[in-house]
Each structure stands twice: as C-alpha cells, then as structure tokens.
C-alpha cells in the first residue's frame, strides 16, 4: 500500500490564521525551516488507481488540487477517490467532507457515533444520500477498502469534539467509538493512523507493538506549552491529546514498542517540533521519529 500525507498539522494548520507567534511568523515569511503545513489528512491506495481518504480536513480542496493522484482522470466527471474513513468528529476531521459534494459516488466509513454527528448536521446532506453511502462500522471488525487492502477502526482514549463540549472544565477522557485509530493491512504490512489520542493504554501499546508504520498524534511537545507561550488556556490533556515529551509522553511510550517507522502527525502550530532547527525536532528525530511535511508519500 501507499500512504500520502496530505496535511500534517493539527486543527488550525500551520501557520494558523490568527496566530502571530514566532513560529507562525517564520512560516508566513517563507523561512525554509518552518514550512507551512495544512490540517491533517491522508490518502491510501493499494493499486495506485483507487484512493481512500483518511479524514477530510477543511484544507481538503487544496490538498486534492496539489496531489495529481487524486485528480479526476477518466470521463467528464469522476474521481479516483472512492471512500473516506473518519477517525473522529472534530472540525478538522469532518468539515472537509463539504468539499466532496457535486454528486460524486463515494462511501463514508465511520463508526455509529461519528455518523450520528454527521446525521445531526443537515449541512452534510449536501453529500446526496442516494450516491454517498454511509455504512456504520463496528470497532475491531476489518472491512475491505479495495481488494487486498483492509481497514479496522479501534477505540483510543479521547474526548468529545470541541464544539460539543459542555463547559470550560476538563472533559472526561473516554474510550468509545468517537475518537478512533485506523489499522491498514495489505498482506505485506501493517500501518496505523492515529491522529488523536489522549493516552497510551496497555491495550493500545500491545496493538501497536512491532507495527511496520505508525502515524501518531504529535499535537504538542509538552502539555502546557500553549499556556507558557501565552497562546491559550488549555493543556494538551484538556484538549484530549497526549504530548510528546516527558515520562508519560509519546516518545517514551513508543520506546519499547519496536515500531519500524514512526511518523508524527496532527502537529499544533505551538509545537517546536515543526521547526527544522529546534532542539525538540532534533530530540524527536534522535528518538526515531519522522516529522513530515505535506506531500510525503510512504510505502509501509
Ligand atoms: C483537536 O484536535 O483538538 C481539535 O481539532 C480542535 C479543533 O477542532 O480546533
Ligand atoms: Mn484535531
Ligand atoms: Zn502560532
């Protein structure tokens, strides 16, 4: 299988539209050590002709435009994009679905709770239900994306989408069908895509052990970096994301998992790992992580 990183940044992207922090400023000014990144999204294919999106960020239109593999090729109307798999209900996961209107036959693969979010928002009915299928997927049951390429959704610790939160206080971290990880298998390799994850549980660690490739939540370097930088009031934990550094961080959690290729995704504009000349980038790379730019293509 082939996996394309359409976008590597967290919700808001890098630079973020209303952010004037040093990193966003460097990115806006064209600093080669701070290349812009769009909001997280992926395209997966086994045969190179049929493609499946993983998540549909608000940047999807531009992501498709700059990715020749995803361009319309045959006939007057058509698309190599056959389906979309959703790993949650956040804006940066679902809002880009609206770019896929125009009566193109398509399948949206998601769990019942993510479909319930789409169903509750009539704006998504612009994806005409007579051509856009919305099968409900059960956790831990593999389904075929195309011949020889299977996908499995599984629950990871997460919280309710930001716009569905009930108040200012800490939202409970839950393991249900809303925040999920994706396992892709083609007979040759096992690859995981997990853009959001609030904690490494023993179950999750065992699932990931020995995988060929894992794309993992790289939202923040350390839990209170947004507070320290004066960018916001929330910790990573409060946002439902585990952080990279520290004894309970992602780098430490993966230390003994023997994952062959580790790639950070969903990086927030406050995360210094985005900057090629930061000590945090050097530390992540020393721990074996790839910090991708948009457009990276890998074969797990
Ligand atoms: C997140 O990953 O925490 C969300 O994408 C936040 C947001 O929707 O802005
Ligand atoms: Mn997000
Ligand atoms: Zn910024």
Coordinates of C-alpha atoms and ligand atoms in Angstrom, one line a residue:
X1 CA 0.0 0.0 0.0
X2 CA 0.9 3.6 -0.4
X3 CA 0.1 6.4 2.1
X4 CA 0.2 10.1 1.2
X5 CA 0.3 12.7 3.9
X6 CA -2.0 15.4 2.5
X7 CA -1.6 17.5 5.6
X8 CA 0.5 17.1 8.8
X9 CA -0.7 19.9 11.1
X10 CA -3.4 20.0 13.8
X11 CA -6.7 21.8 13.6
X12 CA -6.0 25.4 12.5
X13 CA -3.0 24.4 10.4
X14 CA 0.5 26.0 10.4
X15 CA 0.6 28.9 10.3
X16 CA -2.8 29.4 12.0
X17 CA -4.8 32.2 10.5
X18 CA -5.0 34.3 13.7
X19 CA -1.6 33.4 15.3
X20 CA 1.3 35.8 15.4
X21 CA 3.7 33.5 17.4
X22 CA 7.3 33.3 16.3
X23 CA 6.8 30.0 14.6
X24 CA 3.8 31.1 12.6
X25 CA 5.6 34.4 11.7
X26 CA 8.6 32.4 10.5
X27 CA 6.4 30.2 8.4
X28 CA 4.5 33.1 6.9
X29 CA 7.7 34.8 5.9
X30 CA 8.8 31.8 3.9
X31 CA 11.5 30.6 6.4
X32 CA 12.7 27.2 4.9
X33 CA 13.0 25.8 8.4
X34 CA 9.3 26.5 9.1
X35 CA 7.4 25.2 6.0
X36 CA 3.6 25.7 6.1
X37 CA 1.5 22.6 6.8
X38 CA -2.2 22.0 6.2
X39 CA -4.6 20.3 8.5
X40 CA -4.1 16.5 9.0
X41 CA -5.3 14.2 6.2
X42 CA -4.1 11.2 4.3
X43 CA -4.8 9.2 1.1
X44 CA -4.3 5.5 1.0
X45 CA -4.2 3.1 -2.0
X46 CA -3.1 -0.4 -2.8
X47 CA -3.4 -0.3 -6.6
X48 CA -2.5 3.4 -7.1
X49 CA -5.7 4.0 -9.1
X50 CA -8.3 3.8 -6.3
X51 CA -7.7 6.1 -3.3
X52 CA -9.2 6.3 0.1
X53 CA -9.0 9.5 2.2
X54 CA -8.4 9.2 5.9
X55 CA -10.2 12.3 7.3
X56 CA -11.4 15.3 5.5
X57 CA -10.0 18.5 6.8
X58 CA -11.1 22.0 5.8
X59 CA -8.0 22.1 3.6
X60 CA -9.1 19.1 1.6
X61 CA -9.8 21.1 -1.6
X62 CA -6.3 22.4 -1.8
X63 CA -4.8 19.1 -0.8
X64 CA -6.6 17.4 -3.7
X65 CA -5.6 20.2 -6.1
X66 CA -1.9 19.7 -5.4
X67 CA -2.0 15.9 -5.5
X68 CA -2.1 14.5 -9.1
X69 CA -3.0 11.0 -7.9
X70 CA -6.3 12.4 -6.7
X71 CA -7.2 14.3 -9.8
X72 CA -10.2 13.5 -12.0
X73 CA -8.8 11.3 -14.8
X74 CA -11.4 9.4 -16.8
X75 CA -14.6 10.6 -18.4
X76 CA -16.1 14.0 -18.0
X77 CA -16.8 13.6 -14.3
X78 CA -15.2 11.2 -11.9
X79 CA -12.6 10.8 -9.2
X80 CA -10.0 8.3 -8.0
X81 CA -11.3 9.0 -4.5
X82 CA -13.5 6.1 -3.7
X83 CA -14.1 6.5 0.0
X84 CA -13.3 8.5 3.2
X85 CA -12.5 6.9 6.5
X86 CA -13.2 9.2 9.5
X87 CA -11.3 8.9 12.8
X88 CA -13.4 11.3 14.8
X89 CA -16.0 14.1 14.8
X90 CA -13.8 17.2 15.2
X91 CA -13.9 20.0 12.7
X92 CA -10.5 19.1 11.3
X93 CA -11.7 15.6 10.6
X94 CA -15.2 16.1 9.1
X95 CA -15.6 19.7 7.8
X96 CA -13.7 18.9 4.5
X97 CA -16.5 16.5 3.6
X98 CA -18.3 19.5 2.3
X99 CA -15.7 19.8 -0.5
X100 CA -16.8 16.4 -1.7
X101 CA -20.3 17.5 -2.8
X102 CA -21.2 17.5 -6.5
X103 CA -23.0 14.1 -6.6
X104 CA -19.8 12.0 -6.8
X105 CA -20.5 8.4 -5.7
X106 CA -18.5 7.8 -2.5
X107 CA -18.5 5.8 0.7
X108 CA -18.0 7.5 4.1
X109 CA -16.7 4.9 6.5
X110 CA -17.2 5.8 10.2
X111 CA -18.5 4.5 13.5
X112 CA -22.1 4.9 14.6
X113 CA -21.3 7.8 16.9
X114 CA -19.4 9.7 14.2
X115 CA -22.2 9.1 11.7
X116 CA -24.6 10.4 14.3
X117 CA -22.7 13.7 14.4
X118 CA -23.0 13.9 10.6
X119 CA -26.6 12.9 10.7
X120 CA -27.4 15.7 13.2
X121 CA -25.9 18.3 11.0
X122 CA -28.1 18.7 7.9
X123 CA -25.4 20.6 6.0
X124 CA -23.8 17.2 5.4
X125 CA -26.9 16.2 3.5
X126 CA -25.3 18.1 0.6
X127 CA -23.5 14.7 0.2
X128 CA -26.5 13.3 -1.6
X129 CA -27.6 10.1 0.2
X130 CA -28.5 8.3 -3.0
X131 CA -24.9 8.4 -4.2
X132 CA -22.9 8.8 -1.0
X133 CA -23.1 5.7 1.2
X134 CA -22.6 6.0 4.9
X135 CA -22.0 2.5 6.3
X136 CA -21.7 2.2 10.1
X137 CA -18.5 0.4 11.0
X138 CA -18.1 -1.7 14.1
X139 CA -15.0 -1.3 16.2
X140 CA -12.4 -4.0 15.7
X141 CA -14.1 -5.6 12.6
X142 CA -11.9 -5.4 9.5
X143 CA -13.6 -4.1 6.3
X144 CA -12.3 -4.0 2.7
X145 CA -11.3 -0.6 1.2
X146 CA -10.4 -2.4 -2.0
X147 CA -9.2 -5.9 -3.0
X148 CA -6.3 -6.7 -0.7
X149 CA -6.5 -3.6 1.4
X150 CA -8.4 -3.9 4.7
X151 CA -9.1 -1.4 7.4
X152 CA -10.0 -1.7 11.0
X153 CA -11.2 1.0 13.4
X154 CA -10.5 0.7 17.1
X155 CA -11.2 3.0 20.0
X156 CA -8.5 5.1 21.5
X157 CA -8.7 7.4 24.5
X158 CA -10.2 10.8 23.5
X159 CA -12.8 13.4 24.3
X160 CA -16.0 14.7 22.8
X161 CA -15.4 17.1 19.8
X162 CA -14.6 20.7 20.8
X163 CA -17.9 22.1 19.6
X164 CA -19.9 19.6 21.6
X165 CA -18.1 20.2 24.9
X166 CA -20.4 21.1 27.8
X167 CA -18.4 23.6 29.6
X168 CA -15.0 25.1 30.5
X169 CA -13.9 22.3 32.8
X170 CA -12.0 19.2 32.0
X171 CA -14.0 16.9 29.7
X172 CA -13.8 13.2 30.6
X173 CA -11.4 11.1 28.6
X174 CA -13.4 8.2 27.2
X175 CA -12.6 5.2 25.1
X176 CA -15.7 4.8 22.9
X177 CA -16.5 4.9 19.2
X178 CA -15.9 8.6 18.7
X179 CA -12.1 9.0 18.7
X180 CA -10.7 6.0 16.8
X181 CA -7.5 4.8 15.3
X182 CA -7.2 3.1 11.9
X183 CA -5.3 -0.1 11.1
X184 CA -4.5 -0.7 7.4
X185 CA -3.3 -4.1 6.2
X186 CA -2.4 -5.3 2.8
X187 CA -0.8 -8.7 3.5
X188 CA 2.7 -7.2 3.3
X189 CA 2.5 -4.7 6.1
X190 CA 0.5 -3.2 9.0
X191 CA 0.2 0.5 9.2
X192 CA -1.7 2.6 11.8
X193 CA -3.0 6.1 11.5
X194 CA -3.9 7.7 14.9
X195 CA -4.3 11.5 14.6
X196 CA -5.8 12.0 18.1
X197 CA -5.0 10.0 21.2
X198 CA -5.3 11.2 24.8
X199 CA -3.2 8.4 26.5
X200 CA -1.2 5.3 25.8
X201 CA -3.0 2.4 27.4
X202 CA -1.6 -1.1 27.8
X203 CA -4.1 -2.3 25.1
X204 CA -3.0 0.3 22.6
X205 CA 0.7 -0.4 23.3
X206 CA 0.1 -4.1 22.6
X207 CA -1.8 -3.4 19.4
X208 CA 1.0 -1.1 18.1
X209 CA 3.9 -3.4 19.1
X210 CA 6.0 -4.4 16.1
X211 CA 3.9 -2.5 13.5
X212 CA 5.6 -1.6 10.2
X213 CA 4.4 2.0 10.4
X214 CA 2.6 4.3 12.9
X215 CA 1.4 7.8 12.2
X216 CA 0.7 9.2 15.7
X217 CA -0.8 12.3 17.4
X218 CA 2.0 14.9 17.6
X219 CA -0.2 17.8 18.7
X220 CA 2.0 19.3 21.5
X221 CA 5.6 18.9 22.6
X222 CA 4.7 19.3 26.2
X223 CA 1.4 19.5 28.0
X224 CA 1.3 23.2 28.9
X225 CA 3.2 24.7 26.0
X226 CA 0.2 26.8 24.8
X227 CA -0.2 28.3 28.3
X228 CA 3.5 29.0 28.6
X229 CA 3.6 30.7 25.2
X230 CA 0.6 32.8 26.1
X231 CA -1.4 31.2 23.2
X232 CA -4.3 29.8 25.2
X233 CA -5.5 28.4 28.5
X234 CA -5.6 24.7 27.6
X235 CA -3.2 21.9 28.3
X236 CA -2.8 19.1 25.8
X237 CA -4.6 16.8 28.3
X238 CA -7.6 19.2 28.3
X239 CA -7.7 19.0 24.5
X240 CA -7.6 15.2 24.5
X241 CA -4.1 14.9 23.2
X242 CA -1.1 13.3 24.9
X243 CA 2.1 15.2 24.5
X244 CA 5.5 14.1 23.0
X245 CA 7.9 14.9 25.8
X246 CA 8.2 13.7 29.4
X247 CA 8.0 10.4 31.2
X248 CA 4.3 9.8 30.1
X249 CA 4.8 11.3 26.7
X250 CA 4.6 9.7 23.3
X251 CA 8.4 9.4 22.7
X252 CA 8.8 7.5 25.9
X253 CA 5.6 5.4 25.3
X254 CA 7.0 4.2 21.9
X255 CA 10.5 3.5 23.2
X256 CA 9.9 -0.2 23.7
X257 CA 7.2 -0.9 21.0
X258 CA 9.6 -1.8 18.2
X259 CA 7.6 0.1 15.6
X260 CA 9.6 0.2 12.4
X261 CA 8.6 3.6 11.1
X262 CA 7.2 6.3 13.4
X263 CA 5.7 9.4 11.9
X264 CA 4.3 12.4 13.8
X265 CA 1.0 14.0 12.5
X266 CA -1.6 16.5 13.7
X267 CA 1.1 18.9 14.9
X268 CA -0.1 22.1 16.5
X269 CA 1.4 25.4 15.5
X270 CA 2.8 25.8 19.1
X271 CA 4.8 22.6 18.8
X272 CA 8.5 23.5 18.2
X273 CA 9.0 20.1 16.5
X274 CA 7.6 21.9 13.4
X275 CA 10.8 23.9 13.2
X276 CA 13.6 22.2 11.5
X277 CA 16.2 24.0 13.6
X278 CA 14.7 23.4 17.1
X279 CA 16.2 21.2 19.8
X280 CA 12.8 19.5 20.1
X281 CA 13.0 18.4 16.4
X282 CA 16.4 17.0 17.0
X283 CA 15.2 15.1 20.0
X284 CA 12.2 13.7 18.1
X285 CA 14.5 12.5 15.3
X286 CA 17.0 11.1 17.7
X287 CA 14.1 9.0 19.1
X288 CA 13.5 7.7 15.6
X289 CA 10.5 9.9 14.6
X290 CA 9.9 11.4 11.2
X291 CA 8.4 14.9 11.2
X292 CA 6.7 15.1 7.8
X293 CA 5.9 17.9 5.5
X294 CA 2.7 17.9 3.5
X295 CA 3.1 15.7 0.4
X296 CA 5.2 12.9 2.0
X297 CA 4.5 9.6 0.3
X298 CA 5.4 6.3 2.1
X299 CA 5.2 2.6 1.5
X300 CA 4.9 1.0 4.9
Ligands
LIG1 C1 -8.4 18.9 18.3 O1 -7.8 18.0 17.7 O2 -8.2 19.1 19.5 C2 -9.4 19.6 17.5 O3 -9.2 19.5 16.1 C3 -9.5 21.0 18.0 C4 -10.3 21.9 17.0 O4 -11.3 21.4 16.4 O5 -9.9 23.0 16.8
LIG2 MN1 -7.8 17.9 15.6
LIG3 ZN1 1.4 30.2 16.0

